[in-house]
CSV table of C-alpha atoms in Angstrom, one decimal:
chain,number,residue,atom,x,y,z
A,1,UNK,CA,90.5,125.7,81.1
A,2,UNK,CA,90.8,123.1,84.3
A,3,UNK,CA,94.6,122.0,84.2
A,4,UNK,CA,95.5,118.5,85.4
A,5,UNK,CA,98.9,116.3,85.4
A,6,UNK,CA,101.6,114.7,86.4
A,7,UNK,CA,104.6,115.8,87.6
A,8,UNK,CA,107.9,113.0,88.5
A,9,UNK,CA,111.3,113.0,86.6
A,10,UNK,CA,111.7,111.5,84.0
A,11,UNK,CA,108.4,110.9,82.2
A,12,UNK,CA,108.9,109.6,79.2
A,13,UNK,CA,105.7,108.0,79.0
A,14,UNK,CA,102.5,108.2,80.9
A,15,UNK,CA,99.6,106.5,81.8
A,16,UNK,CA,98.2,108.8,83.2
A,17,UNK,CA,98.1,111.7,80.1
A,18,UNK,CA,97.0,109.0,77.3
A,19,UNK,CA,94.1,107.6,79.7
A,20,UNK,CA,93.2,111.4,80.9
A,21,UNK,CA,93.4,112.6,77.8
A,22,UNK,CA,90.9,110.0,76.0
A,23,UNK,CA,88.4,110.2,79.1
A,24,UNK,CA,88.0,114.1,77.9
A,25,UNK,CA,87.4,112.6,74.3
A,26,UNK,CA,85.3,110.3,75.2
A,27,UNK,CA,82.5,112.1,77.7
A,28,UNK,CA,83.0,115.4,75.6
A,29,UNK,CA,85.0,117.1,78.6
A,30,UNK,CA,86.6,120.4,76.8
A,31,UNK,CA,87.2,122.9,79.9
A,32,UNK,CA,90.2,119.6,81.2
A,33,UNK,CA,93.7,119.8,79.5
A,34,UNK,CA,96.2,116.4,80.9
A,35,UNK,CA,99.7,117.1,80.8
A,36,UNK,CA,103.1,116.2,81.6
A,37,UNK,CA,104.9,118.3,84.3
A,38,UNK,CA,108.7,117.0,83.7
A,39,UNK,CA,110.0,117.8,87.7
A,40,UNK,CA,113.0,117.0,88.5
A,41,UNK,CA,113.6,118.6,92.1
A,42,UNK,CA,110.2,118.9,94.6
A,43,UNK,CA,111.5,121.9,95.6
A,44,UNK,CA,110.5,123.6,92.3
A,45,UNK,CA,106.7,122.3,93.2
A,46,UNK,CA,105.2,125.7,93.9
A,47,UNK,CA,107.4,128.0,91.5
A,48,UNK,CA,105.6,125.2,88.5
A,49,UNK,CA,101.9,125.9,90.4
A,50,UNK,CA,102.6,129.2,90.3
A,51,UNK,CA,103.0,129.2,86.4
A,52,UNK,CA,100.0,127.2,86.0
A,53,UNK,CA,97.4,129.1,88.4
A,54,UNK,CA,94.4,127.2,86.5
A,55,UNK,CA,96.0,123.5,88.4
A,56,UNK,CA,93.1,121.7,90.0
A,57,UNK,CA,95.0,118.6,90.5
A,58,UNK,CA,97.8,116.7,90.3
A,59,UNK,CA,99.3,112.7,90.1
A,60,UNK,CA,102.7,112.2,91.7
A,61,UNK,CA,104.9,109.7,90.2
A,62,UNK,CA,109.0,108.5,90.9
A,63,UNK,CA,111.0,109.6,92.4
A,64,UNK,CA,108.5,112.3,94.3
A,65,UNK,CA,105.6,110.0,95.9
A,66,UNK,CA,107.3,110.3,99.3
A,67,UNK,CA,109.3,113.7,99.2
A,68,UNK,CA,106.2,115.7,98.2
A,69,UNK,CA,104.5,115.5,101.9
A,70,UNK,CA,106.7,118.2,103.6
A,71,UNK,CA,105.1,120.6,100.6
A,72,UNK,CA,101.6,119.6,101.2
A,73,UNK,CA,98.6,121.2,103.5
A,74,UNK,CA,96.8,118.5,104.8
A,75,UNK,CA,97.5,114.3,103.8
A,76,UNK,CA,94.7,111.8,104.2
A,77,UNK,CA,95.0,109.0,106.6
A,78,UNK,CA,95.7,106.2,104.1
A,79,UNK,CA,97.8,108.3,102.1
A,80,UNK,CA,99.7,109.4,106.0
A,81,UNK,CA,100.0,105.9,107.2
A,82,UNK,CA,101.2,105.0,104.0
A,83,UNK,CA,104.1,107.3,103.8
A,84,UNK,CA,103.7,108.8,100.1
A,85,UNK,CA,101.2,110.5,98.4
A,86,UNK,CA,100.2,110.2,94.6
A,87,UNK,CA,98.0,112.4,93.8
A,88,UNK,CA,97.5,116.1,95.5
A,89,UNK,CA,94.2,118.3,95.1
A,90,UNK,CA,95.1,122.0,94.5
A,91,UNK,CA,92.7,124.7,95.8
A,92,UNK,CA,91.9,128.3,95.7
A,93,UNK,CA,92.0,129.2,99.2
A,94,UNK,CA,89.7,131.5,100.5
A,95,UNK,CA,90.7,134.3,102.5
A,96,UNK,CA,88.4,133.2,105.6
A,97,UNK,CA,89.7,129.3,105.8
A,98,UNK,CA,93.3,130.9,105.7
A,99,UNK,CA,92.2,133.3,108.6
A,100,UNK,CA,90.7,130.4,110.4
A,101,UNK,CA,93.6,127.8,109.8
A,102,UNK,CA,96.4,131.1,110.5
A,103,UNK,CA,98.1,130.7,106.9
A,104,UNK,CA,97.5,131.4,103.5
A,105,UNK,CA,98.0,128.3,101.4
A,106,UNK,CA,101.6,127.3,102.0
A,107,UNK,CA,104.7,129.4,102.4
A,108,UNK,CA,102.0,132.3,101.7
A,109,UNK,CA,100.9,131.0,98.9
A,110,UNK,CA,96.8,132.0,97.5
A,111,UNK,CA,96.2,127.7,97.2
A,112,UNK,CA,95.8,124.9,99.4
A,113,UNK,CA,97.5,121.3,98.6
A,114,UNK,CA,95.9,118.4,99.6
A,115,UNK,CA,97.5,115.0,99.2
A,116,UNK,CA,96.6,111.1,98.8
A,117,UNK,CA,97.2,107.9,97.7
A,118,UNK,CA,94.7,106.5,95.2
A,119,UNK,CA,97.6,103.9,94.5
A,120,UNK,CA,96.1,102.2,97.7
A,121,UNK,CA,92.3,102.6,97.0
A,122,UNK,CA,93.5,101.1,93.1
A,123,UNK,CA,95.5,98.4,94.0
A,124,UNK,CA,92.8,97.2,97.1
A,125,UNK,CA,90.0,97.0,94.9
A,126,UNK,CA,91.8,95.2,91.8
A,127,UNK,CA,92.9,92.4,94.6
A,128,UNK,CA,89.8,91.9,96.8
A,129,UNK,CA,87.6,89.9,93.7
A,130,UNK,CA,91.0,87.4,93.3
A,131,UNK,CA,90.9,86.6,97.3
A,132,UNK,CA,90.1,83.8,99.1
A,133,UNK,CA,90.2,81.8,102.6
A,134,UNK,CA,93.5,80.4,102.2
A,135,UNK,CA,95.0,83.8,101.2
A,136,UNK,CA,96.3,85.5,104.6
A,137,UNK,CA,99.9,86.5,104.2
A,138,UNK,CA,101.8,88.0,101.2
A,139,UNK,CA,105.5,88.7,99.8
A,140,UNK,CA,105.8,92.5,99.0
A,141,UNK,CA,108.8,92.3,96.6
A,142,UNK,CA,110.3,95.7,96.9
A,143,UNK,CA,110.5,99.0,99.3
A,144,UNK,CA,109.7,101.5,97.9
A,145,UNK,CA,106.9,104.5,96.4
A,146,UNK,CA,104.7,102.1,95.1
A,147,UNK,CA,105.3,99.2,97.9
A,148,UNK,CA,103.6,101.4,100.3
A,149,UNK,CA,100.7,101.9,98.9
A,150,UNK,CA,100.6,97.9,98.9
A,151,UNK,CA,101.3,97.3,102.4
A,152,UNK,CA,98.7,100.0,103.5
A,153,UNK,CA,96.0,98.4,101.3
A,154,UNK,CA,97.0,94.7,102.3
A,155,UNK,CA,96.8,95.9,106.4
A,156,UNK,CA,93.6,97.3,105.7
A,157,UNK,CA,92.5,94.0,104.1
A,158,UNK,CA,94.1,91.9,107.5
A,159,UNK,CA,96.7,90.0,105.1
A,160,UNK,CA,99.9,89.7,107.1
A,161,UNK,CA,103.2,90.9,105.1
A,162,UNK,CA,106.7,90.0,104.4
A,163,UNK,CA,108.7,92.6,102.3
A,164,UNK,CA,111.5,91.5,100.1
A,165,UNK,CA,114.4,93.4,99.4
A,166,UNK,CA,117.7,93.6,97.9
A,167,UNK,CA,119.0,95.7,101.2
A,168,UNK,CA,119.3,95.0,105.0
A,169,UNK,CA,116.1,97.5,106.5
A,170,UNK,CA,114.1,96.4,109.1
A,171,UNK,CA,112.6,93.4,109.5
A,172,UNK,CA,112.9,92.8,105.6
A,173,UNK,CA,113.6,89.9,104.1
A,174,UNK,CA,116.5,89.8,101.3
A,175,UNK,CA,116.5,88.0,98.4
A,176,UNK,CA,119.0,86.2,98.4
A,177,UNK,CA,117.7,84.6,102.2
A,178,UNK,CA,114.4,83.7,100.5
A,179,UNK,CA,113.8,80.1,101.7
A,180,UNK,CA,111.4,77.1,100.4
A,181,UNK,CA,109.1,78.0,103.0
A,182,UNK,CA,109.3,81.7,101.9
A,183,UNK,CA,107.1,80.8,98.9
A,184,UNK,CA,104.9,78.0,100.4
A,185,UNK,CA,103.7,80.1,103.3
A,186,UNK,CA,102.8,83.1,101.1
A,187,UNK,CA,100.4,82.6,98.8
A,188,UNK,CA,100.0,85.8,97.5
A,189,UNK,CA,103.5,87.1,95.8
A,190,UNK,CA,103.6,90.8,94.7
A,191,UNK,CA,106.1,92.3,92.4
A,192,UNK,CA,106.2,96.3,93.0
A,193,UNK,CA,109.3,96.9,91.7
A,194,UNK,CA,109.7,98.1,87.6
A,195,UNK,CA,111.8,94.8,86.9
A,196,UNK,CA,110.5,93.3,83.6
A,197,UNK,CA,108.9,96.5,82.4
A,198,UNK,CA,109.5,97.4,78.9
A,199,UNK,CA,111.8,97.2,77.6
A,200,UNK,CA,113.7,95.3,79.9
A,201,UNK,CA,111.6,92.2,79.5
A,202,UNK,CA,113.6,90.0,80.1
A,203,UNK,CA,114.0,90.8,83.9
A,204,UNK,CA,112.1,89.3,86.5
A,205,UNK,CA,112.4,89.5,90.7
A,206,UNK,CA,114.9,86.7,92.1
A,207,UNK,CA,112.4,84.4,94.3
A,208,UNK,CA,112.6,81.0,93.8
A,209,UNK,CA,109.9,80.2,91.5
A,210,UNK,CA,109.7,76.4,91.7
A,211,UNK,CA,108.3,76.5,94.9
A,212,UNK,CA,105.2,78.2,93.5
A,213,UNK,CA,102.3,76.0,93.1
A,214,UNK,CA,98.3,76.7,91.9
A,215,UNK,CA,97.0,77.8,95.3
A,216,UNK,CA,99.4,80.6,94.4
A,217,UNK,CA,98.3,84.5,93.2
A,218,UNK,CA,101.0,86.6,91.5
A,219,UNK,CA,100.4,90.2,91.5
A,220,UNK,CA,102.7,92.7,89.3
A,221,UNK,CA,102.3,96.4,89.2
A,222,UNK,CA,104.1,96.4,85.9
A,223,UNK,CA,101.5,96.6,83.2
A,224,UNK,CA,103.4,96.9,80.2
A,225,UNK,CA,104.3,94.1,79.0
A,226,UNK,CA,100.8,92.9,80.0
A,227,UNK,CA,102.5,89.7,81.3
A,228,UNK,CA,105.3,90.2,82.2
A,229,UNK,CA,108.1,87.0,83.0
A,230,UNK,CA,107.5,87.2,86.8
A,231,UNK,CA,103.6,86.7,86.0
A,232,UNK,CA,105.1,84.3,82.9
A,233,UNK,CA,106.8,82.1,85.4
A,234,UNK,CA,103.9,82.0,88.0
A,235,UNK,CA,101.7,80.9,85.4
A,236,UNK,CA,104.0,78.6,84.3
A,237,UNK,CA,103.3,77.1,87.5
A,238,UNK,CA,99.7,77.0,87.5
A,239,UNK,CA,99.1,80.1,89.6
A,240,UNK,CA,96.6,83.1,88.7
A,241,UNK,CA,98.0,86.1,87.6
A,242,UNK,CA,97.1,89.8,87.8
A,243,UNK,CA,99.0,92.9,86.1
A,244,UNK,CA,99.0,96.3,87.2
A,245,UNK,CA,96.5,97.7,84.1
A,246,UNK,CA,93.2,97.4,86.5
A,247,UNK,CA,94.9,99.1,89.4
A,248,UNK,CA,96.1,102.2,87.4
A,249,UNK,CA,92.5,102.5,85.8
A,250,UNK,CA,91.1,102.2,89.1
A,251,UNK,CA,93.6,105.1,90.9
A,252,UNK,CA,93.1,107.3,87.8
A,253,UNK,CA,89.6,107.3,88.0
A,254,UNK,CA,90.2,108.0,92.3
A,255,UNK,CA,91.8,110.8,91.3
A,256,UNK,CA,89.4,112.2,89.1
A,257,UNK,CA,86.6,112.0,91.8
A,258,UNK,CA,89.1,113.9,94.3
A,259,UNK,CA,89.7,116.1,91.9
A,260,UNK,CA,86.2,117.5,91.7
A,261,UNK,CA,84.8,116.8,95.0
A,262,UNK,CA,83.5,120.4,96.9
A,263,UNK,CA,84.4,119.1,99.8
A,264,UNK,CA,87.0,121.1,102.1
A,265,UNK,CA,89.7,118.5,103.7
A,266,UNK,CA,90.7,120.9,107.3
């Protein structure tokens, strides 16, 4: 039996078992278990694969997306520039690629972790069909994990970027300095922190929301509720509106591709 999962702390609920888990149903996949790999400390990353020596893969969720590279073989350009990986290949190493690369696995171990971020591959390809000519800049609401992905995916797409935060870092903007022109000069607004989820729904980012207009596109990583009241109160004001639920089926399905690809990353 391949073993897949996810491993963050806490996890009370997952989109990434219930989806993995009905994909196996549904194309007849019975050598694949999905589970839930409650973790609370990275350092207990390799004493968990070690339990499990039947892992081929694994998603990475809060709080480990960016303390999980110093464990990690090899990390993919995206997933590198980005700063935080989400989802890690595990593999058998063979005796001769150790030789070659002068280890065995890491810290001696018999299997090779390779990590990236299908967050960015997810999220790029859920945004590119709602783009247009008049969309060149963006506010990244948030800093962290799952803001990363977003800024490496928006670079790679050319769209300039001002991040919004609650906290002096940087070159950040906070929000309680967001200005009229702020809004007006972005057209593309994305929310990637977890206010509003369930079941906090009443929550939404503080940004000054009468200043958005229809020209505008709100993007929330927050699929649950699927519209949440930041996407509530862009629509209120005409704009389009895009939640999370494409980008996560889209960085799942990533995965599953890295997962079972032959090819050796060196």
């Amino acid at each position: 039996m391949k073993k897949y999962g996810l491993i963050g702390y806490p996890l009370s609920h997952s989109f990434s078992k219930k989806y993995f888990t009905e994909k196996f149903e549904k194309h007849h996949i019975t050598d694949a278990q999905y589970d839930l790999y409650p973790l609370e400390h990275i350092k207990d990353l390799q004493d968990m694969l070690d339990l499990h020596p039947d892992m081929c893969g694994l998603n990475v969720t809060i709080p480990h997306k960016i303390n999980v590279l110093k464990y990690l073989d090899w990390v993919e350009h995206d997933a590198k520039a980005a700063g935080a990986v989400n989802c890690i290949r595990v593999i058998a190493e063979s005796p001769l690629l150790a030789s070659f690369q002068g280890e065995i696995g890491i810290k001696d171990h018999d299997f090779r972790l390779e990590g990236f971020n299908t967050d960015i591959y997810g999220f790029e390809h859920s945004l590119k069909p709602l783009l247009n000519d008049d969309i060149n800049s963006a506010l990244v609401l948030g800093d962290g994990g799952a803001a990363k992905a977003v800024k490496c995916a928006l670079d790679n797409l050319g769209i300039d970027i001002t991040v919004v935060t609650r906290k002096p870092h940087g070159d950040n903007v906070l929000f309680k300095d967001l200005q009229p022109h702020h809004i007006k000069n972005n057209l593309l607004i994305i929310n990637t922190t977890p206010l509003g989820t369930a079941p906090k729904v009443d929550e939404c980012p503080d940004i000054p929301y009468e200043y958005i207009t229809p020209h505008h596109l709100l993007y929330d990583l927050v699929y649950n509720p699927e519209k949440t009241l930041f996407l509530k109160k862009g629509e209120e004001k005409g704009a389009r509106i895009k939640n999370g639920y494409e980008m996560l089926v889209l960085q799942a399905e990533k995965s599953w591709e890295i997962w079972n690809s032959a090819e050796m990353n060196l």
